[in-house]
mmCIF file of C-alpha atoms in Angstrom:
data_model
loop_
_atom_site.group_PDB
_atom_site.id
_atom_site.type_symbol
_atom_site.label_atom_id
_atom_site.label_comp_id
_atom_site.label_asym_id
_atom_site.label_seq_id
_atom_site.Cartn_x
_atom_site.Cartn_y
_atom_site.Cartn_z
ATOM 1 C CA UNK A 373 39.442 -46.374 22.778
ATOM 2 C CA UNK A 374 35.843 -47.797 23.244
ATOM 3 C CA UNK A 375 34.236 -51.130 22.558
ATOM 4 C CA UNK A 376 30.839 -51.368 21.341
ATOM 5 C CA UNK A 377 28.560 -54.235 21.692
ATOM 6 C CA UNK A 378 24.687 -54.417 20.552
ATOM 7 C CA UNK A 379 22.213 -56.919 21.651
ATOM 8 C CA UNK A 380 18.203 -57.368 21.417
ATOM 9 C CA UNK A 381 18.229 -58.406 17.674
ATOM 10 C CA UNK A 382 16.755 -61.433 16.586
ATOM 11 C CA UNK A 383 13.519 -62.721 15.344
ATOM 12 C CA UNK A 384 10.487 -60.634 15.625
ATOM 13 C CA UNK A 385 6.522 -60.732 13.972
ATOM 14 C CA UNK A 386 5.811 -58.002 12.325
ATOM 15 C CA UNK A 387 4.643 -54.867 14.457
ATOM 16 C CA UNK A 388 6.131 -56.375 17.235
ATOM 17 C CA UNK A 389 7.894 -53.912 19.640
ATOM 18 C CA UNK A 390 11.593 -54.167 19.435
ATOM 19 C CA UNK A 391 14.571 -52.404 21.414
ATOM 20 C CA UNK A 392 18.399 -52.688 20.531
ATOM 21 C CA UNK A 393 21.275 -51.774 22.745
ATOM 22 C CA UNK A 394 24.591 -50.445 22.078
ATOM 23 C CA UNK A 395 26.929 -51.092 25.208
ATOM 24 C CA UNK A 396 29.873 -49.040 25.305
ATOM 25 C CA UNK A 397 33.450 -50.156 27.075
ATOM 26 C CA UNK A 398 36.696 -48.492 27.731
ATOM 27 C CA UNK A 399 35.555 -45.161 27.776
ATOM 28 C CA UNK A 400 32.675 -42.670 28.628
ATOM 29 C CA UNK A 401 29.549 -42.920 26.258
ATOM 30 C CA UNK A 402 29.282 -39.328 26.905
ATOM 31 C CA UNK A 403 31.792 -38.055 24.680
ATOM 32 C CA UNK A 404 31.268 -39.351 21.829
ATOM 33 C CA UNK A 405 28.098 -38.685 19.232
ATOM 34 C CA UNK A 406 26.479 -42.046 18.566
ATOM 35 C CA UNK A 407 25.217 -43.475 15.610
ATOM 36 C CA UNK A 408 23.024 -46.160 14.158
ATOM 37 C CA UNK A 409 23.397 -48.050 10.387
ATOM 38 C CA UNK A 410 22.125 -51.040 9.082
ATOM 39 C CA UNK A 411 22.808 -53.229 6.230
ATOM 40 C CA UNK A 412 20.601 -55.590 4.589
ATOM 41 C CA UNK A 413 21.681 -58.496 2.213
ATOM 42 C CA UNK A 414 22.720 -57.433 -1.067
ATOM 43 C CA UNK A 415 22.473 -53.414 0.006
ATOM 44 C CA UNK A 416 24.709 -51.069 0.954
ATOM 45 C CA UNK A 417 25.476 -49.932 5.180
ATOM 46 C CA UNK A 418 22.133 -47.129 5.624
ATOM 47 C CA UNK A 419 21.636 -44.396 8.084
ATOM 48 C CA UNK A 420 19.183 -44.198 10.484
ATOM 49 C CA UNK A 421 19.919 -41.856 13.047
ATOM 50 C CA UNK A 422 22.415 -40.453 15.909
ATOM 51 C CA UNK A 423 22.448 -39.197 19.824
ATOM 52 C CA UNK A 424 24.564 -36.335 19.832
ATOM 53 C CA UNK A 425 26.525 -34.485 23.007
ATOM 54 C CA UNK A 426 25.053 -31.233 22.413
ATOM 55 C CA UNK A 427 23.022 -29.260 24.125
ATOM 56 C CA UNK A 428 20.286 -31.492 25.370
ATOM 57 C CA UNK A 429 21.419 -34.671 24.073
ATOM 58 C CA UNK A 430 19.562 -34.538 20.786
ATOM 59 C CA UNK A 431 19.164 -36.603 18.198
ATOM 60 C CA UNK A 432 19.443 -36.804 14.492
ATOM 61 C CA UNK A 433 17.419 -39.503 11.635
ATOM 62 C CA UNK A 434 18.162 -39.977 8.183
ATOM 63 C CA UNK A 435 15.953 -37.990 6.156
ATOM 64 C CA UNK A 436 15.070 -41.199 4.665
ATOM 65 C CA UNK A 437 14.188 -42.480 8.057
ATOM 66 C CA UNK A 438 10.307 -41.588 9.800
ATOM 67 C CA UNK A 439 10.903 -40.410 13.735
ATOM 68 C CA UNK A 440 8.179 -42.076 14.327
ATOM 69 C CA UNK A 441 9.762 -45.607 13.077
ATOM 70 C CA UNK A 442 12.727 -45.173 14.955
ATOM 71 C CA UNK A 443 13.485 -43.717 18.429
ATOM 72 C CA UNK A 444 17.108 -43.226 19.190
ATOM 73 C CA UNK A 445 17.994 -42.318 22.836
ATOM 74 C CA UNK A 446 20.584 -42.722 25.577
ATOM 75 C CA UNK A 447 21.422 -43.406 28.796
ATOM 76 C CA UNK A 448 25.347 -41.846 29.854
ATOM 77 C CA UNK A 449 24.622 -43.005 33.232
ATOM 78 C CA UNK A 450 24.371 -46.965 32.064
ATOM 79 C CA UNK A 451 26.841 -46.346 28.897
ATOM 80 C CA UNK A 452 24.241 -47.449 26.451
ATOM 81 C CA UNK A 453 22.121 -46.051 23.559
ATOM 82 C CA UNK A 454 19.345 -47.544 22.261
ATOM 83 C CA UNK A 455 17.529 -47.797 19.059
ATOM 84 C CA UNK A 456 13.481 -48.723 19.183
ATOM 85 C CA UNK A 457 11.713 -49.752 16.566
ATOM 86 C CA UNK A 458 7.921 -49.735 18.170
ATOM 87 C CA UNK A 459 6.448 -51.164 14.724
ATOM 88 C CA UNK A 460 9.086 -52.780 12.376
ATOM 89 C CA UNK A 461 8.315 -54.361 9.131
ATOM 90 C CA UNK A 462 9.851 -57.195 7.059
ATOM 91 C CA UNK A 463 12.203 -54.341 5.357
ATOM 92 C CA UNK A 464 13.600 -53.710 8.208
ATOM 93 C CA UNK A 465 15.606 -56.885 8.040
ATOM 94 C CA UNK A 466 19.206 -56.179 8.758
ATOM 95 C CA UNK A 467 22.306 -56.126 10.568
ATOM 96 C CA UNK A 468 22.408 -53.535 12.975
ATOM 97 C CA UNK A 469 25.126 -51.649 13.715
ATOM 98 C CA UNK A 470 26.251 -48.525 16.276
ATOM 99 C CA UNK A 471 29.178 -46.549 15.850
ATOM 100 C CA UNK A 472 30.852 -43.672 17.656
ATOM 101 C CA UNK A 473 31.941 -40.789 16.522
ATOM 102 C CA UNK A 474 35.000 -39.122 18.823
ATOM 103 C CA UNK A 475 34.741 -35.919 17.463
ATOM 104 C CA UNK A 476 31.014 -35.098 18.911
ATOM 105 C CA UNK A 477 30.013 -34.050 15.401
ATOM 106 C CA UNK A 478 26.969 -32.409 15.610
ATOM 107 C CA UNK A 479 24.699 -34.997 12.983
ATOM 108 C CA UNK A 480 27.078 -37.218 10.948
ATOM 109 C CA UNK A 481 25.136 -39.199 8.584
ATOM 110 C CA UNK A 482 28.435 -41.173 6.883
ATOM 111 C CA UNK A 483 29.572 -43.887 7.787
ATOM 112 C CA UNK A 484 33.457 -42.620 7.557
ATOM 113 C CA UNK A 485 32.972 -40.225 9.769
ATOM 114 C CA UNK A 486 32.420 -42.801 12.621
ATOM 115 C CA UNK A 487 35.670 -44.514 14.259
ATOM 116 C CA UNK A 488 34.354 -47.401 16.408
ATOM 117 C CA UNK A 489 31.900 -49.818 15.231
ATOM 118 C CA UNK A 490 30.278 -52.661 17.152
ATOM 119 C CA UNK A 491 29.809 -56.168 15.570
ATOM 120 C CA UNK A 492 26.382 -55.933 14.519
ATOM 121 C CA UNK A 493 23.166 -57.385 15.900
ATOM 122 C CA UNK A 494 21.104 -59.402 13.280
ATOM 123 C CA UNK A 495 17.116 -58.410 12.913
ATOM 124 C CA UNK A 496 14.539 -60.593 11.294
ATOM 125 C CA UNK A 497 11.243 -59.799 11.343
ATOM 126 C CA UNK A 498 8.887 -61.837 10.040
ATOM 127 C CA UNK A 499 5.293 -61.068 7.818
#
């Protein structure tokens, strides 16, 4: 089975550029369809957004969830996937999580239908 790790959270200002990782151990990357959730205090685990192994690799946001706020991509070759966040706000406060999916779904946007979570990576930003 994989192993998933994150890094890159912490403290941020507002608007300031920020880039997690999502490290993957055990097994290929490239199998599996990737996803990315986050939880705030007090709120339930939330989409953002997925890599899949289709086709060219694309990728799939929460309807809920601007492109343009979020940039999921990955690299096979280094095992990782990364959410960026080039402009994040004070709502974007959260544990952040990435999870893979061994079935390659095509977009899966629950949380059940991933089978390997990492242990989060906490993300403050600050006003």
């Amino acid at each position: 089975q994989v192993q998933l790790v994150e890094s890159g959270g912490g403290l941020v200002q507002a608007g300031e550029f920020l880039r997690l990782s999502c490290t993957a151990s055990g097994r290929a990357l490239s199998i599996y369809t990737m996803g990315w959730f986050r939880q705030a205090p007090g709120k339930e685990r939330e989409f953002i957004g997925g890599s899949n192994t289709l086709g060219k690799l694309s990728t799939f946001y929460a309807d809920s969830m601007k492109e343009d706020r979020f940039i999921i991509f990955r690299r096979n070759d280094k095992n990782q996937v990364y959410l960026e966040m080039p402009s994040p706000q004070p709502e974007d406060t959260a544990v952040y999580y990435c999870a893979a999916d061994e079935s390659g779904g095509r977009g899966p946007r629950n949380g059940v239908d991933y089978e390997y979570w990492g242990q989060g990576t906490q993300v403050t930003v600050s006003s």
